[in-house]
Every structure is written in C-alpha cells, then in structure tokens.
Short mmCIF file of C-alpha atoms and ligand atoms in Angstrom, two decimals:
data_model
loop_
_atom_site.label_atom_id
_atom_site.label_comp_id
_atom_site.label_asym_id
_atom_site.label_seq_id
_atom_site.Cartn_x
_atom_site.Cartn_y
_atom_site.Cartn_z
CA MET A 18 129.22 124.60 106.92
CA ASP A 19 132.68 123.66 108.28
CA ILE A 20 134.07 121.53 105.59
CA ARG A 21 137.14 120.77 107.46
CA ARG A 22 135.21 119.55 110.63
CA LEU A 23 132.84 118.01 108.46
CA SER A 24 135.88 115.91 106.62
CA GLY A 25 137.30 115.43 109.95
CA GLY A 26 133.85 113.92 111.43
CA ARG A 27 133.92 111.74 108.30
CA LEU A 28 137.48 110.42 108.86
CA GLY A 29 136.81 109.68 112.53
CA SER A 30 133.89 107.74 111.42
CA GLU A 31 135.84 106.07 108.75
CA SER A 32 138.65 105.06 111.29
CA GLY A 33 135.85 104.04 113.80
CA ARG A 34 134.43 101.84 110.94
CA VAL A 35 137.84 100.21 110.27
CA VAL A 36 138.48 99.51 114.03
CA GLY A 37 135.04 98.07 113.98
CA VAL A 38 135.59 95.65 110.97
CA LEU A 39 139.34 94.51 112.62
CA LEU A 40 137.61 93.74 115.86
CA GLY A 41 134.81 91.84 114.01
CA LEU A 42 137.54 89.91 112.17
CA ALA A 43 139.27 89.30 115.54
CA VAL A 44 136.33 88.23 117.14
CA LEU A 45 135.73 85.81 114.17
CA GLY A 46 138.97 84.38 114.41
CA LEU A 47 138.66 83.89 118.16
CA ALA A 48 135.29 82.29 117.96
CA MET A 49 136.93 80.13 115.29
CA LEU A 50 139.69 78.90 117.75
CA VAL A 51 137.25 78.29 120.45
CA TRP A 52 135.12 76.27 118.08
CA VAL A 53 138.42 74.23 116.60
CA GLN A 54 139.41 73.71 120.32
CA GLY A 55 136.02 72.21 121.08
CA ARG A 56 135.92 70.07 118.12
CA VAL A 57 139.51 68.70 118.44
CA GLY A 58 138.89 68.26 122.31
CA ALA A 59 135.70 66.15 121.43
CA LEU A 60 137.43 64.01 118.83
CA ASP A 61 140.66 63.49 121.24
CA GLU A 62 138.23 62.46 124.15
CA ASP A 63 136.71 60.05 121.88
CA VAL A 64 139.94 58.28 120.90
CA ARG A 65 141.06 58.56 124.72
CA SER A 66 137.84 57.54 126.61
CA ASN A 67 136.76 54.99 124.03
CA ALA A 68 138.91 53.66 121.43
CA ALA A 69 142.11 53.38 123.50
CA PRO A 70 140.38 51.38 126.34
CA ALA A 71 138.43 49.21 123.86
CA GLU A 72 141.35 48.52 122.13
CA ASP A 73 143.26 47.48 125.25
CA LEU A 74 140.29 45.54 126.60
CA VAL A 75 140.19 43.38 123.32
CA GLY A 76 143.76 42.75 123.57
CA GLU A 77 143.35 41.58 127.21
CA MET A 78 140.31 39.41 126.39
CA GLN A 79 142.50 37.95 123.23
CA TYR A 80 145.23 37.27 125.70
CA MET A 81 142.68 35.62 128.18
CA LEU A 82 141.28 33.56 125.48
CA ALA A 83 144.72 32.12 124.71
CA ARG A 84 145.47 31.55 128.12
CA GLN A 85 142.00 29.72 128.67
CA THR A 86 142.76 27.55 125.40
CA SER A 87 146.06 26.74 126.74
CA ALA A 88 144.90 25.77 129.87
CA LEU A 89 142.30 23.26 128.25
CA ARG A 90 145.01 21.83 126.22
CA GLY A 91 147.29 21.39 129.11
CA TYR A 92 144.36 19.53 130.75
CA LEU A 93 143.85 17.40 127.71
CA ALA A 94 147.34 16.82 127.34
CA SER A 95 148.00 15.90 131.05
CA GLY A 96 144.41 15.06 132.51
CA ASP A 97 145.41 17.35 135.44
CA THR A 98 142.05 19.26 136.72
CA THR A 99 144.10 22.12 137.94
CA TYR A 100 143.80 23.27 134.28
CA LEU A 101 140.36 23.02 134.16
CA ARG A 102 139.99 25.33 137.20
CA GLN A 103 142.35 27.83 135.93
CA TYR A 104 140.27 27.79 132.78
CA ASP A 105 137.16 28.65 134.98
CA SER A 106 138.85 31.41 136.83
CA LEU A 107 139.78 32.95 133.66
CA HIS A 108 136.23 32.42 131.87
CA ALA A 109 134.85 34.41 134.93
CA LEU A 110 137.44 37.36 134.59
CA GLU A 111 136.38 37.27 130.83
CA ARG A 112 132.46 37.54 131.58
CA ALA A 113 133.12 40.37 134.00
CA ALA A 114 134.96 42.27 131.02
CA TYR A 115 131.84 41.77 128.33
CA PRO A 116 129.46 44.54 129.68
CA VAL A 117 132.69 47.00 129.96
CA LEU A 118 133.60 46.46 126.37
CA GLU A 119 130.10 46.55 125.33
CA VAL A 120 129.86 50.27 126.73
CA TYR A 121 132.96 51.09 125.06
CA ALA A 122 131.71 49.31 121.67
CA ALA A 123 128.59 51.47 121.86
CA ALA A 124 130.56 54.80 121.40
CA LEU A 125 132.95 53.59 118.75
CA ALA A 126 132.51 54.10 115.08
CA PRO A 127 129.75 51.64 113.35
CA GLU A 128 132.40 49.45 111.79
CA ALA A 129 134.47 49.19 114.85
CA SER A 130 131.61 48.89 117.09
CA ALA A 131 130.20 45.81 114.64
CA ASP A 132 133.50 44.17 114.86
CA VAL A 133 133.74 44.39 118.58
CA ALA A 134 130.16 42.95 118.49
CA GLU A 135 131.29 40.09 116.28
CA PHE A 136 134.15 39.15 118.45
CA LEU A 137 132.09 39.29 121.65
CA THR A 138 129.88 36.85 119.96
CA LEU A 139 132.15 34.46 118.89
CA SER A 140 133.95 34.38 122.22
CA ARG A 141 130.86 33.28 123.86
CA GLU A 142 130.08 31.07 120.89
CA TRP A 143 133.25 29.39 121.77
CA HIS A 144 132.58 29.02 125.60
CA ARG A 145 128.99 27.62 124.69
CA ARG A 146 130.16 25.20 122.32
CA LEU A 147 133.31 24.02 124.34
CA LEU A 148 131.25 21.03 125.82
CA LEU A 149 133.36 20.89 128.57
CA GLU A 150 131.76 17.60 129.74
CA GLU A 151 133.16 15.71 126.48
CA ILE A 152 136.40 17.53 127.16
CA ALA A 153 136.67 16.15 130.44
CA ALA A 154 135.66 12.77 129.08
CA VAL A 155 138.40 12.96 126.64
CA GLY A 156 140.74 14.30 129.26
CA SER A 157 140.14 11.45 131.84
CA ALA A 158 140.48 9.00 128.88
CA GLY A 159 144.03 10.12 127.82
CA ALA A 160 145.30 12.92 125.84
CA ARG A 161 144.21 13.15 122.39
CA LEU A 162 144.49 16.49 120.58
CA ASP A 163 142.97 15.45 117.25
CA ALA A 164 139.60 14.35 119.08
CA PRO A 165 136.68 16.14 116.72
CA VAL A 166 135.41 18.07 119.86
CA VAL A 167 138.95 19.27 120.21
CA LEU A 168 139.30 20.68 116.55
CA LEU A 169 135.92 22.09 116.79
CA GLU A 170 136.84 23.96 119.84
CA GLN A 171 140.00 24.94 118.00
CA GLU A 172 137.91 26.07 114.78
CA ILE A 173 135.73 28.62 116.72
CA TYR A 174 138.69 29.72 118.80
CA ARG A 175 140.57 30.46 115.68
CA ARG A 176 137.76 32.65 114.50
CA ALA A 177 137.05 34.43 117.77
CA LEU A 178 141.06 35.36 117.51
CA ASP A 179 140.49 36.47 113.86
CA ALA A 180 137.18 38.71 114.96
CA ALA A 181 139.50 40.14 117.99
CA SER A 182 142.27 41.10 115.36
CA GLY A 183 139.75 42.45 113.15
CA ALA A 184 138.25 44.58 115.74
CA THR A 185 141.66 45.77 117.02
CA LEU A 186 142.22 46.83 113.35
CA SER A 187 138.94 48.51 113.20
CA ILE A 188 139.59 50.50 116.29
CA ARG A 189 143.04 51.51 115.19
CA GLU A 190 141.60 52.42 111.85
CA MET A 191 139.08 54.59 113.67
CA THR A 192 141.35 56.05 116.10
CA ARG A 193 143.64 56.98 112.89
CA ASP A 194 140.44 58.66 111.33
CA ARG A 195 139.89 60.66 114.48
CA HIS A 196 143.62 61.70 114.22
CA MET A 197 143.32 62.82 110.57
CA HIS A 198 140.54 64.47 111.13
CA ILE A 199 141.73 66.56 113.98
CA GLN A 200 144.83 67.27 111.74
CA ARG A 201 142.60 68.48 109.14
CA ILE A 202 140.60 70.65 111.43
CA GLU A 203 143.81 72.20 112.67
CA ARG A 204 145.30 72.95 109.23
CA ASP A 205 141.99 74.48 107.55
CA ALA A 206 142.03 76.62 111.05
CA ARG A 207 145.60 77.59 110.36
CA LEU A 208 144.68 78.61 106.64
CA ILE A 209 141.56 80.47 107.86
CA LEU A 210 143.41 82.38 110.39
CA VAL A 211 146.31 83.32 107.86
CA PHE A 212 143.49 84.15 105.50
CA LEU A 213 141.72 86.44 108.16
CA PHE A 214 144.97 87.90 108.92
CA PHE A 215 145.70 88.68 105.41
CA LEU A 216 142.20 90.13 105.04
CA SER A 217 142.65 92.20 107.87
CA GLY A 218 145.92 93.71 106.58
CA GLY A 219 144.34 94.33 103.12
CA ILE A 220 141.10 95.98 104.85
CA ALA A 221 143.48 98.30 106.95
CA VAL A 222 145.38 99.20 103.74
CA PHE A 223 142.52 99.71 101.77
CA ILE A 224 140.73 101.95 104.36
CA SER A 225 143.88 103.82 104.73
CA ILE A 226 144.03 104.35 101.09
CA MET A 227 140.28 105.68 101.07
CA ASN A 228 141.15 107.63 103.80
CA GLY A 229 143.81 109.50 102.28
CA ARG A 230 141.47 110.19 99.24
CA ILE A 231 138.77 111.52 101.46
CA ARG A 232 141.29 113.78 103.11
CA ALA A 233 142.42 115.11 99.75
CA LEU A 234 138.58 115.33 98.35
CA ALA A 235 138.03 117.36 101.67
CA LEU A 236 141.20 119.64 101.04
CA GLU A 237 140.16 120.19 97.40
CA THR A 238 136.51 120.87 98.64
CA GLU A 239 137.91 123.13 101.21
CA GLU A 240 139.62 124.81 98.55
CA ARG A 241 136.50 125.22 96.27
CA ARG A 242 134.56 126.54 99.10
CA MET A 243 136.92 129.29 99.56
CA GLU A 244 137.00 130.15 96.19
CA VAL A 245 133.29 130.38 95.89
CA GLN A 246 133.46 132.26 99.15
CA SER A 247 135.58 134.74 97.84
CA ALA A 248 133.70 135.20 94.48
CA MET A 249 130.63 135.51 96.62
CA ASP A 250 132.75 138.44 98.37
CA ARG A 251 133.90 140.06 95.33
CA THR A 252 130.17 139.81 93.87
CA GLU A 253 128.76 141.46 97.10
CA ARG A 254 131.35 144.17 96.96
CA ALA A 255 130.66 144.59 93.29
CA VAL A 256 126.84 144.87 94.17
CA ALA A 257 127.57 147.47 96.71
CA ALA A 258 129.77 149.57 94.55
CA ARG A 259 127.17 149.35 92.02
CA GLN A 260 124.44 150.58 94.49
CA HIS A 261 126.75 153.09 95.73
CA LEU A 262 127.25 154.40 92.12
CA ILE A 263 123.48 154.47 91.30
CA ARG A 264 122.71 156.34 94.33
CA GLY A 265 125.27 158.83 93.22
CA PHE A 266 123.64 158.68 89.76
CA THR A 267 120.40 159.62 91.01
CA HIS A 268 121.93 162.91 92.68
CA ASP A 269 124.68 163.80 90.63
CA VAL A 270 122.93 162.91 87.12
CA LYS A 271 119.49 162.68 87.55
CA ASN A 272 118.81 166.03 89.46
CA PRO A 273 120.99 167.98 86.76
CA LEU A 274 118.99 166.30 84.00
CA ASN A 275 115.65 167.31 85.50
CA VAL A 276 117.03 170.93 85.93
CA ALA A 277 118.11 170.84 82.28
CA ASP A 278 114.60 169.60 81.17
CA GLY A 279 112.94 172.26 83.38
CA TYR A 280 115.28 175.15 81.62
CA ALA A 281 114.38 173.36 78.23
CA ASP A 282 110.49 173.68 79.11
CA LEU A 283 111.11 177.30 80.01
CA LEU A 284 112.45 178.08 76.59
CA ARG A 285 109.53 175.91 75.15
CA LEU A 286 106.96 177.72 76.76
CA GLY A 287 108.65 181.03 75.61
CA LEU A 288 109.43 182.58 78.77
CA ARG A 289 112.70 183.67 77.50
CA GLY A 290 111.29 185.13 74.43
CA GLU A 291 109.50 183.69 71.35
CA LEU A 292 111.45 180.78 70.02
CA PRO A 293 111.48 180.41 66.13
CA ALA A 294 109.81 176.95 64.92
CA GLU A 295 112.95 175.36 64.20
CA GLN A 296 114.34 176.03 67.62
CA ALA A 297 111.03 174.84 69.25
CA VAL A 298 111.63 171.40 67.46
CA VAL A 299 115.25 171.12 68.64
CA ILE A 300 114.04 172.00 71.98
CA GLY A 301 111.35 169.33 71.67
CA LYS A 302 114.26 166.59 70.79
CA ILE A 303 116.88 167.69 73.53
CA ARG A 304 113.77 167.25 75.89
CA THR A 305 112.71 163.69 74.69
CA ALA A 306 116.63 162.67 75.00
CA ILE A 307 116.59 164.06 78.64
CA ARG A 308 113.41 162.24 79.60
CA GLY A 309 115.05 159.02 77.92
CA ALA A 310 117.94 159.19 80.13
CA VAL A 311 115.73 159.66 83.29
CA GLU A 312 113.76 156.90 82.32
CA ILE A 313 117.05 154.68 82.21
CA ILE A 314 118.05 156.17 85.47
CA ASP A 315 114.68 155.20 87.01
CA THR A 316 114.58 151.92 85.82
CA LEU A 317 118.23 151.23 86.90
CA LEU A 318 117.26 152.60 90.30
CA GLU A 319 114.32 150.34 90.37
CA ILE A 320 116.56 147.18 89.73
CA ASN A 321 118.77 148.47 92.38
CA ARG A 322 116.00 148.50 94.89
CA VAL A 323 114.67 144.77 93.89
CA GLU A 324 118.27 143.75 94.31
CA SER A 325 118.94 145.43 97.62
CA GLY A 326 115.68 144.27 98.97
CA GLY A 327 114.42 147.58 98.92
CA LEU A 328 111.20 146.78 97.37
CA LYS A 329 108.53 145.46 99.66
CA LEU A 330 105.62 143.49 98.55
CA GLU A 331 102.25 143.92 99.30
CA LEU A 332 100.49 140.64 99.15
CA GLN A 333 96.82 140.23 98.77
CA SER A 334 94.25 137.75 97.01
CA VAL A 335 94.06 139.08 93.44
CA ASP A 336 91.78 138.00 90.72
CA LEU A 337 94.58 137.44 87.96
CA ALA A 338 91.75 137.23 85.37
CA LYS A 339 90.55 140.58 86.09
CA LEU A 340 93.83 142.13 86.56
CA ALA A 341 95.37 140.80 83.07
CA GLU A 342 91.82 141.89 81.36
CA ASP A 343 92.51 145.69 82.84
CA VAL A 344 95.90 145.63 81.58
CA LEU A 345 94.95 144.51 78.43
CA GLU A 346 92.22 147.20 78.06
CA GLU A 347 94.98 149.78 78.85
CA HIS A 348 96.92 148.83 76.15
CA ALA A 349 93.96 148.50 73.50
CA TRP A 350 94.57 151.89 71.92
CA ILE A 351 98.10 151.60 71.43
CA ALA A 352 97.72 147.91 69.79
CA ALA A 353 95.05 149.64 67.64
CA ALA A 354 97.39 152.58 66.87
CA ALA A 355 100.08 150.14 65.86
CA GLY A 356 97.36 148.12 63.47
CA LEU A 357 97.55 145.06 65.63
CA GLU A 358 94.76 142.84 66.67
CA LEU A 359 94.73 142.51 70.78
CA ILE A 360 93.07 139.19 71.84
CA PHE A 361 92.08 138.17 75.58
CA ARG A 362 91.24 134.44 76.35
CA ASP A 363 88.89 135.10 79.05
CA PRO A 364 89.09 131.73 81.43
CA GLY A 365 85.24 132.79 82.27
CA ARG A 366 86.06 132.71 86.13
CA ALA A 367 87.86 134.20 88.69
CA ILE A 368 91.64 133.07 89.17
CA ILE A 369 92.37 133.83 92.65
CA VAL A 370 96.36 134.20 93.72
CA LEU A 371 97.99 135.57 96.68
CA THR A 372 100.48 138.06 95.34
CA ASP A 373 101.40 141.81 94.74
CA PRO A 374 98.74 143.02 92.11
CA ASP A 375 101.07 146.45 91.38
CA ARG A 376 104.03 144.10 90.57
CA VAL A 377 102.23 141.57 88.51
CA ARG A 378 100.58 144.65 86.58
CA GLN A 379 104.03 146.21 86.09
CA VAL A 380 105.46 143.04 84.68
CA LEU A 381 102.33 142.15 82.32
CA LYS A 382 102.64 145.86 80.94
CA ASN A 383 106.21 145.20 80.09
CA LEU A 384 105.54 141.81 78.18
CA LEU A 385 102.37 143.43 76.47
CA ALA A 386 104.46 146.54 75.57
CA ASN A 387 107.00 144.54 74.17
CA ALA A 388 104.89 142.13 72.12
CA VAL A 389 102.81 145.28 70.71
CA LYS A 390 106.36 147.06 70.32
CA TYR A 391 107.94 144.30 68.31
CA THR A 392 105.21 142.80 66.28
CA PRO A 393 104.64 144.57 62.81
CA SER A 394 101.34 145.35 61.55
CA PRO A 395 98.96 143.55 60.47
CA GLY A 396 99.74 140.80 63.56
CA LYS A 397 97.81 139.59 66.63
CA VAL A 398 98.70 139.84 70.52
CA LYS A 399 97.15 137.38 72.66
CA VAL A 400 96.85 137.27 76.21
CA GLN A 401 95.41 134.28 78.21
CA LEU A 402 95.85 132.42 81.54
CA ASP A 403 96.79 128.95 82.16
CA PHE A 404 97.02 126.80 84.94
CA ALA A 405 100.32 124.83 85.11
CA ARG A 406 99.05 121.62 86.42
CA GLU A 407 99.50 119.97 83.21
CA SER A 408 103.10 120.89 83.21
CA GLY A 409 103.89 119.13 86.47
CA HIS A 410 103.17 122.52 88.75
CA PRO A 411 100.34 121.99 90.64
CA GLY A 412 99.48 125.16 92.45
CA TRP A 413 101.02 127.45 89.65
CA VAL A 414 99.12 129.68 87.11
CA LYS A 415 100.87 131.39 84.43
CA ILE A 416 100.11 134.46 82.11
CA LEU A 417 100.85 133.75 78.29
CA VAL A 418 101.73 136.65 76.13
CA THR A 419 102.02 135.29 72.64
CA ASP A 420 102.76 137.55 69.60
CA THR A 421 103.11 136.96 65.86
CA GLY A 422 106.31 139.14 65.66
CA PRO A 423 109.69 138.18 64.18
CA GLY A 424 110.37 135.86 67.13
CA ILE A 425 113.78 135.41 69.00
CA ALA A 426 116.35 132.83 68.00
CA SER A 427 117.31 130.06 70.67
CA GLU A 428 120.80 131.50 71.12
CA GLU A 429 119.20 135.06 71.96
CA GLN A 430 116.61 133.72 74.39
CA GLU A 431 118.68 133.64 77.58
CA ARG A 432 120.36 137.10 76.83
CA VAL A 433 117.38 139.29 76.32
CA PHE A 434 116.83 138.83 80.06
CA TYR A 435 120.42 140.30 80.40
CA GLU A 436 120.76 144.24 81.58
CA PHE A 437 120.93 146.50 78.57
CA TYR A 438 120.89 143.38 76.15
CA ARG A 439 119.35 144.12 73.01
CA VAL A 440 118.92 141.52 70.01
CA PRO A 441 121.56 142.89 67.44
CA GLY A 442 119.41 144.68 64.56
CA ALA A 443 116.37 145.35 66.68
CA SER A 444 114.21 147.55 64.62
CA VAL A 445 112.47 149.45 67.34
CA PRO A 446 114.62 151.54 69.75
CA GLY A 447 114.49 150.39 73.41
CA GLN A 448 116.84 150.27 76.62
CA GLY A 449 117.28 146.56 76.96
CA LEU A 450 116.30 146.86 80.81
CA GLY A 451 112.46 146.07 80.65
CA LEU A 452 113.01 142.16 80.53
CA THR A 453 115.55 142.64 83.13
CA ILE A 454 113.59 144.22 85.99
CA SER A 455 110.61 142.17 84.68
CA GLN A 456 112.52 138.90 85.56
CA ARG A 457 113.67 140.20 88.80
CA ILE A 458 110.15 141.34 89.93
CA ALA A 459 108.90 137.69 88.91
CA HIS A 460 111.54 136.19 91.21
CA LEU A 461 110.80 138.35 93.80
CA LEU A 462 107.11 137.35 93.44
CA GLY A 463 108.40 133.60 93.78
CA GLY A 464 107.74 133.05 90.09
CA GLU A 465 109.74 133.42 86.76
CA ILE A 466 109.36 134.35 83.24
CA THR A 467 110.04 131.81 80.44
CA LEU A 468 110.28 132.25 76.73
CA ARG A 469 109.33 129.96 73.94
CA SER A 470 110.00 131.02 70.39
CA VAL A 471 110.70 129.97 66.91
CA PRO A 472 112.10 132.51 64.66
CA GLY A 473 109.69 134.11 62.26
CA GLN A 474 106.79 132.37 64.17
CA GLY A 475 106.34 135.01 67.00
CA ALA A 476 107.43 134.62 70.52
CA THR A 477 105.52 133.50 73.85
CA PHE A 478 106.53 135.11 77.24
CA GLU A 479 105.09 132.98 80.25
CA LEU A 480 104.71 134.65 83.53
CA TRP A 481 104.74 131.76 86.26
CA LEU A 482 103.15 132.69 89.54
CA PRO A 483 102.86 130.51 92.50
CA MET A 484 98.92 130.59 93.49
CA HIS A 485 100.09 130.51 97.32
CA ARG A 486 103.27 130.41 99.45
CA ALA A 487 103.16 126.41 99.52
CA ALA A 488 103.30 126.09 95.90
CA ALA A 489 106.19 128.62 95.71
CA ALA A 490 108.14 126.63 97.96
CA ARG A 491 107.80 123.32 95.85
CA VAL A 492 109.30 124.31 92.89
CA ARG A 493 113.07 125.66 91.96
CA TRP A 494 113.73 127.67 88.94
P1 ADP B 505 113.78 146.81 74.95
O1 ADP B 505 112.58 146.42 74.68
O2 ADP B 505 113.86 148.07 75.93
O3 ADP B 505 115.10 146.79 74.12
P2 ADP B 505 113.69 144.50 76.84
O4 ADP B 505 114.60 144.05 78.08
O5 ADP B 505 112.32 144.63 77.02
O6 ADP B 505 114.47 145.91 76.29
O7 ADP B 505 114.05 143.44 75.69
C1 ADP B 505 115.31 142.87 75.36
C2 ADP B 505 115.40 142.64 73.97
O8 ADP B 505 114.56 141.28 73.51
C3 ADP B 505 114.66 143.70 72.75
O9 ADP B 505 115.63 144.35 72.55
C4 ADP B 505 114.29 142.63 71.79
O10 ADP B 505 115.41 142.48 71.01
C5 ADP B 505 113.89 141.56 72.52
N1 ADP B 505 112.45 141.53 72.63
C6 ADP B 505 111.89 141.47 73.71
N2 ADP B 505 110.38 141.17 73.66
C7 ADP B 505 110.23 140.84 72.40
C8 ADP B 505 109.31 140.23 71.38
N3 ADP B 505 107.77 139.95 72.06
N4 ADP B 505 109.67 139.70 70.03
C9 ADP B 505 110.74 139.87 69.61
N5 ADP B 505 111.65 140.52 70.49
C10 ADP B 505 111.61 140.82 71.65
#
C-alpha cells in the first residue's frame, strides 16, 4: 500500500470537499440575494403601484371636494347657477375616480384600505345628502350661509375631509412600513452575507489546518511504514541467515556427530578389542550425549522446515477421536511406568476433521509426553475432545491434555512456547523445543495451542483445530 498516494488522495479529496463547501456557501449567498431582490422588489412595487397612486388620488379627490363645496358656497352667496354647473362637472369627475380608487384600496394594507373605503362612503354620503333642490331654493331666495341645510352639508363635508386625511395618513403609514420592511430585509441580508463570508473564511482556515495535520500524519505513517519495512527486512535477513546456519549445522555438525556415534558403537561392540565394564559405561554416556545433540539438531531442522514453508501438509478427513485414542495407547506403558493414570474421555462418536493426521499426532505426542514427563507419581493425565462451539468458535474442535502436575505460573505461560525456553528449576531434563515446534505445527494446521494453568493444580494444554477451511478463515489467533 502506497501511503504517500493514499494520503495524497485523501488531501485531494479534502480540498475537493473544501471547494464543495465554499461553493455551497456561495450558492447559498446568491440564493439569498435573489430572494432579497424579489422580496424588496415586491414591496417596492406595492408602494409604487398601489400606495403612491392611491395617496395621490385621495389628495385629488380631497381637492375636488373642496372645489365642489366652494362652488356650492359661491352659488349660495351669489345665486349664480354657473356655480351649480361647475359643481356638476366636478362631481362627474369625482364619480369617475371612485372605481379607480376602489381598485387601489383593495391592494392596500387592511387599515389603509378601510380608511379609504370610509372616505369614499362619506364622500358619496355628502353628495347624497346635499339636497341640491333645497340648496337651489335657498340660493334663489338669497344668500344664507347659516341655513340648516348648509350646516348639514358642512358637517358631512367636514367628516369626509377628516376621512380623507385619515386615509392619507394610513397610506403614508403603510408606505413607511413597507420602506422599513425593505430596510430590515436589506440589513438582515447584509448581516447574513457578512456571516457567510466569515463562515467561509473560518471553514477554509479550519480545513487548511486539518490538511496540515493529515499531511503530518501521513508523513508520520510513512515513517512508521518504513521502520516496519526495515524491521521486516532485518527479520527476513535474520531468518535467511539462520536457515543458512542450520543447513550448515546439518552438514558440519550432525554428520560428524553421527560418525562419532558410529565409532563409539564400534567400541561398544568390542570390534577394537574387548572393553572393560567401566569403559563400556562411559561409551554408553558418550553415545547418549551424541544422540541428544543430534535430536536437538533434528528439531531445529524441523522448525526451520516449518518456518521456510518446506513442510507440506497432507490433508485428509481424519477421525480425531480415533487418532487421539491411538496416541494415548502408545503412551500407556510410559504413563504406567511413571506411575500415572492415563484417562481418555471417549466422545462416543467419530469426529471428522479435514487435517494432516501425522502432524496432529506429532503435536499430541509432544503434549502428552510433556504431561507424563512433568507430572509426579501418583498423578493423572487426561485427554478429551471438545467442540469449541460454546466458546464462540463454531466449526472448531479442541483436544485437551490435562495433568495434575506442578502447573505453570502465569508469567511463564507465554514463554514456554519460546525456543529453548525452560521454566527455571524444571525438575526433568529437556531441550525447550517441544512446545515451540508444536505451536508452529498447530499454526501450520490453521490452529493454535493455548494453555490454562494454576500453579500447584496442574496444567491443561488445548490444541485447537478448524474442522474445515471455512472455520479456519473465520478466526484470527
Ligand atoms: P522441554 O520439555 O523439552 O523442556 P518444551 O518446549 O516441551 O521443552 O516445554 C517447555 C517448558 O514448559 C518445559 O521446560 C517445562 O518447564 C514447561 N512445561 C511443558 N509442559 C508442561 C507441563 N505439562 N507441566 C508443567 N510444565 C510444563
């Protein structure tokens, strides 16, 4: 995996994300501007197309009312009918303006609309109550401006004018409201834009800091990778050197040892003359020592073969119950000689597993040999099979070898699997290689050896095996 490319890709995608976020904010700002334009335009249009012409028209009608009333007064004062005609033509103009003002009023704010409606009602009322005939009579009889009919006309006229002023004020109020609304929207929009601007800046700064961190992290990861790589290279070189050394061992050490053993045997057989009994004993000890050394070399060679992949498995369907029983039988006499009771918990049925029987047998023999070797008499060694289903490993089976020996302290339980490691003070001779090779073979079989022990209460070694390939793939040790 190329971490530089990985981190580069990540940085690329980060900057893509930044651009995306900033673009999103820009689109948001733009959308808001468009909305503000629309809203402000609508409010402005409302003022220009309805409020302003309505206010003008109310003013004009107010002016027309004034002219009409002065025409009537002119008539009352002079009896000149020209004034009445003047009133008529002004009234006709006023009537023509009613529907126009009504259309504008419908589009105004409710209060302004109501005030305009009241003004129109009072205007109409003024004309209806004018009782023009009586005015005409009053006018022809001579000017009398305090006649009741004139006073009545004046009263309604005054109210109509008040209503007109009220309508003008409400329309102005509405116009002012609209303008304030527009100002509010524009101010809010400015605030939001400033906020979006700072937000974009903040995001850009934050992302660039994050990018810096990711870059630093990527560099650190790359350094670690290189460290791991060089450690792996060193290990590979060490393994290769070790394999080379061990191959050399075979040739340079094992062969001469075998030759030495051969000569020692010749002496033992008396082919170079009869040996005194004491010398025969010494020769026997020399041969035991030579065979011990050859055995160590053989185990090392085997470990080497497992490590280098030279040991090929031969998988077949095996009845594990039968296999375990056979191994147990082979050890029966050794256990008996050691004064131990050997127990086999027969599962009572075949347990078929796809594995290499020779390798399983080899591991089981090692575990059993250790149990017998380290358990003092009188004691017990028990072998049993168990499905690992209960422990959350369906498709696995384990062979348990339990003894009543001294057990292994918890701090030693990992180390006993190390090469040449022996628990300090071990009472029985050994090489410290049996568990190492057993664990390597268990791994090769896709399984594991685990250990449970309480010092003074014996030990249980468990050989876990997958029953088929799929089960092996599911578990990581
Ligand atoms: P060896 O038995 O040749 O010393 P092993 O690798 O088989 O080498 O075992 C490593 C060590 O683990 C032994 O030296 C012993 O101290 C300890 N050990 C192994 N099996 C048992 C056991 N069943 N009970 C107690 N100790 C054990």
